[in-house]
PDB file of C-alpha atoms (C1' of nucleotides) in Angstrom:
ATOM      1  CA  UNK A  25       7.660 -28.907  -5.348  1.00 68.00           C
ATOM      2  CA  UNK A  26       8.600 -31.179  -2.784  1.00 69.00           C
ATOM      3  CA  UNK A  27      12.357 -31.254  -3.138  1.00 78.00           C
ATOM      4  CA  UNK A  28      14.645 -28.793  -3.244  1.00 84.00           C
ATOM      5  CA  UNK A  29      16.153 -30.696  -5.742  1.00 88.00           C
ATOM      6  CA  UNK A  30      13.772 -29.670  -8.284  1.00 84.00           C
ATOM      7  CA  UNK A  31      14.005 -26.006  -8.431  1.00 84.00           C
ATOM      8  CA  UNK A  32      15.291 -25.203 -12.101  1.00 88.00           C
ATOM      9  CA  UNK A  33      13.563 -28.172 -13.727  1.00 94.00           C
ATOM     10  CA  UNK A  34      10.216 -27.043 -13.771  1.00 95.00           C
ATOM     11  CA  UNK A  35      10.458 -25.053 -17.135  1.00 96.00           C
ATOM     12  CA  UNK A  36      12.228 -28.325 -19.077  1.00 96.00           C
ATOM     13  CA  UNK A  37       9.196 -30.618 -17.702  1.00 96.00           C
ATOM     14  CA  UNK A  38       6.764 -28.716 -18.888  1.00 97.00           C
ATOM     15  CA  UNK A  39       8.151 -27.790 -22.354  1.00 97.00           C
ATOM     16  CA  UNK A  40       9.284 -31.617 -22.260  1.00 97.00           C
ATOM     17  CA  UNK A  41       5.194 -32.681 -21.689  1.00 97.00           C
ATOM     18  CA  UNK A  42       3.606 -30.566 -23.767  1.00 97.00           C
ATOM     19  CA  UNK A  43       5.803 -31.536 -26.824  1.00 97.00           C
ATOM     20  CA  UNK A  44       4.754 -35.308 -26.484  1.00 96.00           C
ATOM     21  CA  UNK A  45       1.290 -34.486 -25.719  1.00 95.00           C
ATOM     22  CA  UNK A  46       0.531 -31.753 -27.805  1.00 94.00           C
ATOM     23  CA  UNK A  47      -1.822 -29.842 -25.655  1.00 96.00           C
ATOM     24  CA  UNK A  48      -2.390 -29.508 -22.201  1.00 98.00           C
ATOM     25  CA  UNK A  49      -4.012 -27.435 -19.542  1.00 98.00           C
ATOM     26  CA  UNK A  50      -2.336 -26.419 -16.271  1.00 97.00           C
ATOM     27  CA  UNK A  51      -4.015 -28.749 -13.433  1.00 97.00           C
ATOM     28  CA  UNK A  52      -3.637 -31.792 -16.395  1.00 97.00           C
ATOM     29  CA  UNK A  53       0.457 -30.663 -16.425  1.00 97.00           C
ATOM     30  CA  UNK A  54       0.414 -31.344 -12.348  1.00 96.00           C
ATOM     31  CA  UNK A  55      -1.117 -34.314 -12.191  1.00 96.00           C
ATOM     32  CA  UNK A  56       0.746 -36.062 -15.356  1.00 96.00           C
ATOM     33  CA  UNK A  57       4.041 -35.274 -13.737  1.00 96.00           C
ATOM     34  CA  UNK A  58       3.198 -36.908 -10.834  1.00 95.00           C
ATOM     35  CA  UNK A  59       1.870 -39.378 -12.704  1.00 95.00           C
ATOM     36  CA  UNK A  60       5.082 -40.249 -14.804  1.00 95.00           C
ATOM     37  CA  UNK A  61       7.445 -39.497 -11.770  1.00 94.00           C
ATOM     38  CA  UNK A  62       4.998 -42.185 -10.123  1.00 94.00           C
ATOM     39  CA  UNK A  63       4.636 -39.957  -7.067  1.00 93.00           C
ATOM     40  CA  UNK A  64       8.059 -38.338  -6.660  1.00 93.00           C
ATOM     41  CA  UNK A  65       6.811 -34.792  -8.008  1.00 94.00           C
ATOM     42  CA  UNK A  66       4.253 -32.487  -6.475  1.00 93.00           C
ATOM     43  CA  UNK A  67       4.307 -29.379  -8.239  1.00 94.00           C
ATOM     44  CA  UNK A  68       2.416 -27.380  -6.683  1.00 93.00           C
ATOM     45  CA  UNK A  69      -0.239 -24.531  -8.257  1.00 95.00           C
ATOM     46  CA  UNK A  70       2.174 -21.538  -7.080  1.00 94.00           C
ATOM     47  CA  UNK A  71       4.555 -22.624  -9.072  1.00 95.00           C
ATOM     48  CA  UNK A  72       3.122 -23.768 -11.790  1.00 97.00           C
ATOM     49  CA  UNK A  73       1.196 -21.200 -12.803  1.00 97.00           C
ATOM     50  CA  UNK A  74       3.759 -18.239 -12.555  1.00 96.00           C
ATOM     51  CA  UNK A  75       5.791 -20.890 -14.630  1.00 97.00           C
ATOM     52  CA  UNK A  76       2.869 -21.184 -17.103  1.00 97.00           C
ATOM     53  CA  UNK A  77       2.724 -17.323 -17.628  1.00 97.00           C
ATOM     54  CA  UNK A  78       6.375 -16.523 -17.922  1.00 96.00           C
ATOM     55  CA  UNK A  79       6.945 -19.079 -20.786  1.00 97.00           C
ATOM     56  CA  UNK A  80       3.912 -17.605 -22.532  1.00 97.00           C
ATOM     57  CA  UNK A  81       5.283 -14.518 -22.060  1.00 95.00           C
ATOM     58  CA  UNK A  82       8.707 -15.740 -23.546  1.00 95.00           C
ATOM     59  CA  UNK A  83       6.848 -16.686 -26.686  1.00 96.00           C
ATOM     60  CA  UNK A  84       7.138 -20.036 -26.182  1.00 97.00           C
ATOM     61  CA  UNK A  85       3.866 -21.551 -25.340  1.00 97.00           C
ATOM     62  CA  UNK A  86       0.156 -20.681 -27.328  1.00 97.00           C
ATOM     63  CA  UNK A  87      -3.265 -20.623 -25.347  1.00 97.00           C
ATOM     64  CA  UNK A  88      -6.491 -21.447 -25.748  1.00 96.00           C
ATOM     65  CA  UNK A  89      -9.465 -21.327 -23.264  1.00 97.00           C
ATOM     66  CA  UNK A  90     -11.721 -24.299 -23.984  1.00 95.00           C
ATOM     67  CA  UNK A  91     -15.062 -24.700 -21.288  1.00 94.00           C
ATOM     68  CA  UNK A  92     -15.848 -27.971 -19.684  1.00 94.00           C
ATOM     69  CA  UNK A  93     -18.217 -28.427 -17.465  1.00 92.00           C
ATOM     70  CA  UNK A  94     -18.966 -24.844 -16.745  1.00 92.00           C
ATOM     71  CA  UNK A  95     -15.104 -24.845 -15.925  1.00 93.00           C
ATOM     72  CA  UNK A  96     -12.641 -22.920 -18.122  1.00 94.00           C
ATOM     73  CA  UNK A  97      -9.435 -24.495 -19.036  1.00 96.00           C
ATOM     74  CA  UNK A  98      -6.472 -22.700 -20.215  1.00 97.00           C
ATOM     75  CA  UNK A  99      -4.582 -25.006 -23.009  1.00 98.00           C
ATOM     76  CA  UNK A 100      -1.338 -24.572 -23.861  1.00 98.00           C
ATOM     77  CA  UNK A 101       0.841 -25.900 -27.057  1.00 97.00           C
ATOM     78  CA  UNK A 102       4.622 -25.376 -28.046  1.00 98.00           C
ATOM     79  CA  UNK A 103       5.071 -22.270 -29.933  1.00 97.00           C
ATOM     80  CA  UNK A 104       7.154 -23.060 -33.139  1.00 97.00           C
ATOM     81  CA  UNK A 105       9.790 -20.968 -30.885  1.00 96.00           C
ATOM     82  CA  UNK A 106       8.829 -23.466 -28.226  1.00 96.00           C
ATOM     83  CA  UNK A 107       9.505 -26.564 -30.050  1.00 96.00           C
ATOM     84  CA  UNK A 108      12.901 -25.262 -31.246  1.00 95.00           C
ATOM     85  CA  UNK A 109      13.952 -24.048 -27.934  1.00 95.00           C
ATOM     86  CA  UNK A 110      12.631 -27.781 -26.348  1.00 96.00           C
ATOM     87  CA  UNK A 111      15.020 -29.427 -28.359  1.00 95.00           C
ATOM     88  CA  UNK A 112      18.021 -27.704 -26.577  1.00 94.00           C
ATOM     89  CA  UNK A 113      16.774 -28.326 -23.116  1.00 95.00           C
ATOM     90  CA  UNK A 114      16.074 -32.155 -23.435  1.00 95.00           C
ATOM     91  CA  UNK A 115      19.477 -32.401 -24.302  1.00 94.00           C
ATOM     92  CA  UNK A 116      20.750 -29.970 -21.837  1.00 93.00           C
ATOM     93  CA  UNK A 117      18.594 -32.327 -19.445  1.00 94.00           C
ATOM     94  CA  UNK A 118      20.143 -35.537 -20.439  1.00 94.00           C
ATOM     95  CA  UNK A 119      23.067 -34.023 -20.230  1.00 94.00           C
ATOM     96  CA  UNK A 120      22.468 -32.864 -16.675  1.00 94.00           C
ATOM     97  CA  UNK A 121      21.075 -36.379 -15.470  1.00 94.00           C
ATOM     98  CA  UNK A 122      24.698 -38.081 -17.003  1.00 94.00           C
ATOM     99  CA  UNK A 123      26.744 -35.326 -14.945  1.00 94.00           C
ATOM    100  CA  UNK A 124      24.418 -36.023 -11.659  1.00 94.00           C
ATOM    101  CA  UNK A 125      25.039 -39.983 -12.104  1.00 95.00           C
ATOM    102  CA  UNK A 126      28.527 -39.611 -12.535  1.00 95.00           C
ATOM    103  CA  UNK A 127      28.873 -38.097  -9.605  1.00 94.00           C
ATOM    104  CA  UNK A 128      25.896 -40.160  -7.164  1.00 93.00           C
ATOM    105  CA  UNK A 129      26.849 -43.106  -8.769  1.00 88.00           C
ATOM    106  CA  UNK A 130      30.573 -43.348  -9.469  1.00 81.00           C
ATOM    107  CA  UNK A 131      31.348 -46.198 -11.330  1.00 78.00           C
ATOM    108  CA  UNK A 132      33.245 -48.453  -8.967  1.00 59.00           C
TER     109      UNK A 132
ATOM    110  CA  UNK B  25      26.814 -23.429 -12.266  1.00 69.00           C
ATOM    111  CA  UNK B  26      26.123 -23.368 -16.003  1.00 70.00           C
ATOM    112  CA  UNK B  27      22.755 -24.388 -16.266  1.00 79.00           C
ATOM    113  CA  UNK B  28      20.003 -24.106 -14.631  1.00 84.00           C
ATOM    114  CA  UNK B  29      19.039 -27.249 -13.949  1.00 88.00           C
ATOM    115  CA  UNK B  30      21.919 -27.079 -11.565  1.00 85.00           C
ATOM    116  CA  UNK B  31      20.033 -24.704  -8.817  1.00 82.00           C
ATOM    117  CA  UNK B  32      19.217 -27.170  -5.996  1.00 88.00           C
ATOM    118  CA  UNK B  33      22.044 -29.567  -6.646  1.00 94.00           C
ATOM    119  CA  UNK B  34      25.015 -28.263  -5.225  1.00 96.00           C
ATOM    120  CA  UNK B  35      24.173 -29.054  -1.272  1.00 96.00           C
ATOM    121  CA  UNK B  36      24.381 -32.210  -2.110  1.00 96.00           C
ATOM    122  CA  UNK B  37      26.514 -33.020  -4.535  1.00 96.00           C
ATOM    123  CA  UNK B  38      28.945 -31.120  -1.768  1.00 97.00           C
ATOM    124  CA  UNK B  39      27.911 -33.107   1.225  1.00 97.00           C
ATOM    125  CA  UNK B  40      28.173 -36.350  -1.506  1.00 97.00           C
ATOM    126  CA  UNK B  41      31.919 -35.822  -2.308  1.00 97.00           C
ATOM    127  CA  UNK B  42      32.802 -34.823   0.796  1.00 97.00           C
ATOM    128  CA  UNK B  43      31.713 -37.820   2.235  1.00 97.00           C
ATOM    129  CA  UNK B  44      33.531 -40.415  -0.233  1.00 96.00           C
ATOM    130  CA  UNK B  45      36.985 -37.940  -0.195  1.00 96.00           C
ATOM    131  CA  UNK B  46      37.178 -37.299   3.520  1.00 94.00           C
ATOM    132  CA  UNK B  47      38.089 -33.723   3.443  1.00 97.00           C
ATOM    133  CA  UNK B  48      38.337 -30.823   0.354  1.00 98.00           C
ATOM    134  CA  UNK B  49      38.830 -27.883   0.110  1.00 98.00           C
ATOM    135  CA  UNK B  50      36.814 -25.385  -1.622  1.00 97.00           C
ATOM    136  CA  UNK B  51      38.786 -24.963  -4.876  1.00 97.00           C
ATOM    137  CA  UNK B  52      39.552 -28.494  -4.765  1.00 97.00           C
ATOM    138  CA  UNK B  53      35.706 -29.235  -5.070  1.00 97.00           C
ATOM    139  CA  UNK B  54      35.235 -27.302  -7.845  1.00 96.00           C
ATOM    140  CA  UNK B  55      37.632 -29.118  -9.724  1.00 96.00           C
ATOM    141  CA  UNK B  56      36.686 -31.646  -9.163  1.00 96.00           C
ATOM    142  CA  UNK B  57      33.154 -31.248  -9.740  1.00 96.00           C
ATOM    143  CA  UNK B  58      34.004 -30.757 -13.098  1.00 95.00           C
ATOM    144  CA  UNK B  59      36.420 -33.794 -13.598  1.00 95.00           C
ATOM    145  CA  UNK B  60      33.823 -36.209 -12.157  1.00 95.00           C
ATOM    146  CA  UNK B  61      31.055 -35.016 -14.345  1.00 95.00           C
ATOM    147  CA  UNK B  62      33.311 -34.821 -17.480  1.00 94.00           C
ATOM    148  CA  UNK B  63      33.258 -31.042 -18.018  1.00 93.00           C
ATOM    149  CA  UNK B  64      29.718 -30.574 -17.642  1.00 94.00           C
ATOM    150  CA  UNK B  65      29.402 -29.297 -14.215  1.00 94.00           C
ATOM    151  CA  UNK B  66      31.495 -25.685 -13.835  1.00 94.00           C
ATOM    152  CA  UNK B  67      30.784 -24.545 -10.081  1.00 95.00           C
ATOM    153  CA  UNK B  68      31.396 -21.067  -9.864  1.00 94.00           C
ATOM    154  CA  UNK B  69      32.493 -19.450  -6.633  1.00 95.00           C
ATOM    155  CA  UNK B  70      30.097 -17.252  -6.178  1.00 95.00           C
ATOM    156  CA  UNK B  71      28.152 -20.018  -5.719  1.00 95.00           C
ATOM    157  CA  UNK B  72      30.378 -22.317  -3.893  1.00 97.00           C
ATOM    158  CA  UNK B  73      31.969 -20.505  -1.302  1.00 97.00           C
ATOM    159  CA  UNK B  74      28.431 -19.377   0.216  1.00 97.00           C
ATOM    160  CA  UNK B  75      26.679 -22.809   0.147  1.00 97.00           C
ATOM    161  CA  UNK B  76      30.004 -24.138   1.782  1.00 97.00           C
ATOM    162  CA  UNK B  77      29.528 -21.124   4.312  1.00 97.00           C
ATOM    163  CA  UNK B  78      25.864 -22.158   4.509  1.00 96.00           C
ATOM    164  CA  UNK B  79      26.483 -25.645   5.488  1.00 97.00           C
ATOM    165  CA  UNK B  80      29.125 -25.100   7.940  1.00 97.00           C
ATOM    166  CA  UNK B  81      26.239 -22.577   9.648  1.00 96.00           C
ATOM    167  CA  UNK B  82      24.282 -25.252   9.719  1.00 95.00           C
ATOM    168  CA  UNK B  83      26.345 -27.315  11.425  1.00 96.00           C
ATOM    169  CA  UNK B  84      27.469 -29.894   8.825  1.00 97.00           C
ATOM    170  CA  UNK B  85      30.509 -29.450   8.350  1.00 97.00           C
ATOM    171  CA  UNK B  86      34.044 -28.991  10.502  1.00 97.00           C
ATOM    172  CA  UNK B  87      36.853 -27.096   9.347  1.00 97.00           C
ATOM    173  CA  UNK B  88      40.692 -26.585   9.588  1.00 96.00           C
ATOM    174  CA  UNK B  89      43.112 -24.331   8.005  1.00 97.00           C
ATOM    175  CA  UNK B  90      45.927 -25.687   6.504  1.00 96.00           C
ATOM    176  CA  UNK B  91      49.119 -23.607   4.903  1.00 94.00           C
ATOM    177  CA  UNK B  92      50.044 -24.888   1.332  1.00 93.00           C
ATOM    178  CA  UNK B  93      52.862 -23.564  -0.771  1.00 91.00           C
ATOM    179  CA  UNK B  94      52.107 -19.669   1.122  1.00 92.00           C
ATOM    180  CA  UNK B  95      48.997 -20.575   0.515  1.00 93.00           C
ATOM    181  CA  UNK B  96      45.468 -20.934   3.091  1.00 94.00           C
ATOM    182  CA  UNK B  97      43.250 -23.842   2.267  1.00 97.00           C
ATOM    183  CA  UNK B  98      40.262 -24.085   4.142  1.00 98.00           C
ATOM    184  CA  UNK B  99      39.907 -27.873   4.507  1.00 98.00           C
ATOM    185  CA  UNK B 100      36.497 -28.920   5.063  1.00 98.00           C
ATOM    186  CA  UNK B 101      34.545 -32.683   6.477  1.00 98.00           C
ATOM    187  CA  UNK B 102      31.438 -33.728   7.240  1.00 98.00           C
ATOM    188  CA  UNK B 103      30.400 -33.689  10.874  1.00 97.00           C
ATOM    189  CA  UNK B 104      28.212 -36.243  12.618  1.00 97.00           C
ATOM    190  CA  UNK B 105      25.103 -34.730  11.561  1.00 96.00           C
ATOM    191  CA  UNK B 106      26.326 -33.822   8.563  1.00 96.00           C
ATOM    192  CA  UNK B 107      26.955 -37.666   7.619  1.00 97.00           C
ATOM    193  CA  UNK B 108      23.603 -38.544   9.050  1.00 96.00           C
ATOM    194  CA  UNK B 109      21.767 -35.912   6.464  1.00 95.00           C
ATOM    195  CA  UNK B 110      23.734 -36.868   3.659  1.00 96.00           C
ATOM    196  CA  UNK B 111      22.446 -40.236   3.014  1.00 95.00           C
ATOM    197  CA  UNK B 112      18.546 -38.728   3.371  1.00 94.00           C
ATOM    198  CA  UNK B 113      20.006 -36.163   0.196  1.00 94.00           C
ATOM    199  CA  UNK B 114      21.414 -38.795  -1.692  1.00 95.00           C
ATOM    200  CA  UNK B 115      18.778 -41.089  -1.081  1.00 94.00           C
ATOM    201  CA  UNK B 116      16.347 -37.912  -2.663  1.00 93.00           C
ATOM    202  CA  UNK B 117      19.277 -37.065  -5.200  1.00 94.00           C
ATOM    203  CA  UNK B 118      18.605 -40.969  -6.814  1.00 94.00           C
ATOM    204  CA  UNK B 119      14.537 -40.436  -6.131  1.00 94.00           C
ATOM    205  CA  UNK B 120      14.796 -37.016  -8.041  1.00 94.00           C
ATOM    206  CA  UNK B 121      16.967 -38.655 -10.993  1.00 94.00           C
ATOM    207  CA  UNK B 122      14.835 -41.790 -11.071  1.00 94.00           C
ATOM    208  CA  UNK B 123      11.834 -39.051 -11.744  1.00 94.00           C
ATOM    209  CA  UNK B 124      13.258 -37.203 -14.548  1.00 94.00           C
ATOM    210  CA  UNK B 125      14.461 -39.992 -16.032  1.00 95.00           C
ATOM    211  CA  UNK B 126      10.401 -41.340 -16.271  1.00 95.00           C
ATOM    212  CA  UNK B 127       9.967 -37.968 -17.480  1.00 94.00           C
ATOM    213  CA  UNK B 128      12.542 -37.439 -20.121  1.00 93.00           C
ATOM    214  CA  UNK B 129      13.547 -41.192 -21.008  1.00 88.00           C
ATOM    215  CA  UNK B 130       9.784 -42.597 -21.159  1.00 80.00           C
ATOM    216  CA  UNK B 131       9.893 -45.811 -21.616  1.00 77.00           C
ATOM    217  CA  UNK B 132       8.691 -46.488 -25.148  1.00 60.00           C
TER     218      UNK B 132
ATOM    219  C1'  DA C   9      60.294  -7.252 -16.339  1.00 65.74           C
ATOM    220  C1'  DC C  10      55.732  -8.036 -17.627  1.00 65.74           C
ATOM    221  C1'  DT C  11      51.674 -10.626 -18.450  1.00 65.74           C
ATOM    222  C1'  DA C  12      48.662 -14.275 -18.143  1.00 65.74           C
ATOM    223  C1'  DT C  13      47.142 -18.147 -15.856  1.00 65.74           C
ATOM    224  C1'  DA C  14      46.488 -20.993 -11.887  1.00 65.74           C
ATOM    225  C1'  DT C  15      45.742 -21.338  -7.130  1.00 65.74           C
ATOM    226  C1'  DA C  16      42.840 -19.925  -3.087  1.00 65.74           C
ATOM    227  C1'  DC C  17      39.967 -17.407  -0.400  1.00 65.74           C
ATOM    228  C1'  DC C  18      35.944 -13.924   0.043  1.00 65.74           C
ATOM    229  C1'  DT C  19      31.574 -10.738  -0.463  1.00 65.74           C
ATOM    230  C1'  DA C  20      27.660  -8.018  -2.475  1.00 65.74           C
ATOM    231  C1'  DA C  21      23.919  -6.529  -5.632  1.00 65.74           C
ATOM    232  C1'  DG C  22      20.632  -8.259  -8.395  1.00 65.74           C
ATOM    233  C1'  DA C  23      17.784 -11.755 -10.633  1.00 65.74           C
ATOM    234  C1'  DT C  24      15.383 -15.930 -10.658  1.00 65.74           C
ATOM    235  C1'  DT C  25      12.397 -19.141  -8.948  1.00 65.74           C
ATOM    236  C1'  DA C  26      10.163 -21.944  -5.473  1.00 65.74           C
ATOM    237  C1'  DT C  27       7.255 -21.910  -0.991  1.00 65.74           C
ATOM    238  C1'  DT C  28       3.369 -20.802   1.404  1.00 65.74           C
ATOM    239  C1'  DA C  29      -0.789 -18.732   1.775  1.00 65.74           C
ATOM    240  C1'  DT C  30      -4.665 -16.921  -0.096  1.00 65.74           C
ATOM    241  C1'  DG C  31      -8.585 -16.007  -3.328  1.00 65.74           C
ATOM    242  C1'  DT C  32     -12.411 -17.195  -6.767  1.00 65.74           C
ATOM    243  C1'  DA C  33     -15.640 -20.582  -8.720  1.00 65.74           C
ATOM    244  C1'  DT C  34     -18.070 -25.020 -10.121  1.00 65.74           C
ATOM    245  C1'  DA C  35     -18.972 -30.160  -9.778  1.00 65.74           C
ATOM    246  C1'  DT C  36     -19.141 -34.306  -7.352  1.00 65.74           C
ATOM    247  C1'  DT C  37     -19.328 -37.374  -3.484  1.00 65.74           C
ATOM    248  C1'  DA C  38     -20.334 -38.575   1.397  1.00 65.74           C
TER     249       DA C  38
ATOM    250  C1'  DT D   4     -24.120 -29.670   3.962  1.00 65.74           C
ATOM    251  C1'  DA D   5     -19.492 -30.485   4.082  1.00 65.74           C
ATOM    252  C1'  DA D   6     -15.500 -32.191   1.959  1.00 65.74           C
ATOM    253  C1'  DT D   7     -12.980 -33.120  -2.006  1.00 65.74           C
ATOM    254  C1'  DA D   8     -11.779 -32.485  -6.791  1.00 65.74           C
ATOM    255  C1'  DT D   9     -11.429 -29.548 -10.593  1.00 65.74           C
ATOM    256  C1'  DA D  10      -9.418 -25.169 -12.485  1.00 65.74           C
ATOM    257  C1'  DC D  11      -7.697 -20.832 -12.612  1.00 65.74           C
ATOM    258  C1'  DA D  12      -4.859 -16.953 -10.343  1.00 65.74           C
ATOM    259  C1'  DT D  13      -1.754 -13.733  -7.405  1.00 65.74           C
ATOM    260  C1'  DA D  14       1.320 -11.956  -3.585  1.00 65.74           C
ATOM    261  C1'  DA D  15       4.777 -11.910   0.143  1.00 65.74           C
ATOM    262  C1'  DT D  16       8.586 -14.252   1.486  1.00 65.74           C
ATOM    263  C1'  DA D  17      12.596 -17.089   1.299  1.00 65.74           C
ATOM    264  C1'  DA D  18      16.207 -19.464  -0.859  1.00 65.74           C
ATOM    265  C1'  DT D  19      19.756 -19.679  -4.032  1.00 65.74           C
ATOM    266  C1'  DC D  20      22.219 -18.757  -8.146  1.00 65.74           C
ATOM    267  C1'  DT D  21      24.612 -15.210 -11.415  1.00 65.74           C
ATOM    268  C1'  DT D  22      27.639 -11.743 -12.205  1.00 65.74           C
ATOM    269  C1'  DA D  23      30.974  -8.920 -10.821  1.00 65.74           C
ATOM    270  C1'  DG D  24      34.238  -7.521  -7.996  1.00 65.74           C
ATOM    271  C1'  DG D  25      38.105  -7.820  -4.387  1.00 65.74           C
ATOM    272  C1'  DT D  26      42.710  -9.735  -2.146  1.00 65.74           C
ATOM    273  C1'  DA D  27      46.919 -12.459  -2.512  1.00 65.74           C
ATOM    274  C1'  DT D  28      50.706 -15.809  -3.994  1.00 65.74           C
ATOM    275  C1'  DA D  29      53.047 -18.929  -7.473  1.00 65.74           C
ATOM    276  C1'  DT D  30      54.307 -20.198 -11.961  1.00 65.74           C
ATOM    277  C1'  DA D  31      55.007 -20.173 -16.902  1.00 65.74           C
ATOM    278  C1'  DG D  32      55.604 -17.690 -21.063  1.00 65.74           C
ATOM    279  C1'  DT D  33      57.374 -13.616 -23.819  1.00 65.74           C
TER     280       DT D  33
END
DNA sequence: ACTATATACCTAAGATTATTATGTATATTA
DNA sequence: TAATATACATAATAATCTTAGGTATATAGT
């Protein structure tokens, strides 16, 4: 990524994405974020990927290879472990961005 | 810090107190770290004391001893440069919460 | 007197995770 | 034909946090 910032927020985005879009593929995950963030994220393919695989690993995400174009895409979905485990970190997230605020922004 | 979404953070949300309280010291930040964020934010010192250590290598921040109650503090400021990078972090701080706001608040 | 808690600093081993660079391969556009 | 976009992947390195431990004084409770 492109700030330092964002190390630690990778995992949430991703689990965050693929819950309101049901599936996606790794290179569609990269450019929707910096699509939503309207430029501010660039996550970049090394960390993505390992990102990708260790999730899987964790039993939270499900794959599927699907070939377009003579190009293979890995898709990935919310394991039902996923989408319980999503829950939690959205509202560890919001949680997160109201502590960050409090303190960048102090009221008054 | 108690979450992960923490890693990254703490640089700045140092430099960022520092500069609207003058001088801290190191258990002083931690405290209040946690008041300002309303319990949400525990720094540890593991991680405190080396970041602090970290910046003051790098030249951002001065430092004075101070005796309190039998007692050393180890008052920290920010030096010039280190109140010339901490508006570019907080400036990126707001950029980075305006993103994952997009990102976890979409709107509708 | 003893114990726990608070204050106040510090370091070290290990784990986690991002950065940077590299590799493979196909399709499209200039 | 060369550059860019699509699409996956890994590996070495660096940065940074976690966990655990260490030292020391003051205070409050039993």
């Amino acid at each position: 990524m492109n700030s330092k910032l964002f190390r630690g927020s990778l995992d949430t985005i991703v689990l965050k994405l693929l819950r309101d879009k049901g599936k996606m593929y790794g290179y569609q995950i990269a450019k929707e974020v910096k699509h939503i963030s309207e430029g501010r994220f660039h996550i970049t393919e090394g960390s993505l990927y390992p990102a990708l695989h260790k999730l899987e690993r964790k039993g939270y995400l499900d794959t599927e290879f699907e070939r377009v174009d003579n190009r293979t895409r890995k898709y990935y979905r919310l394991s039902p472990k996923g989408k319980t485990a999503v829950k939690e970190e959205i509202k560890e997230m919001k949680s997160f961005l109201t502590g960050l605020s409090l303190i960048v922004n102090p009221e008054k």
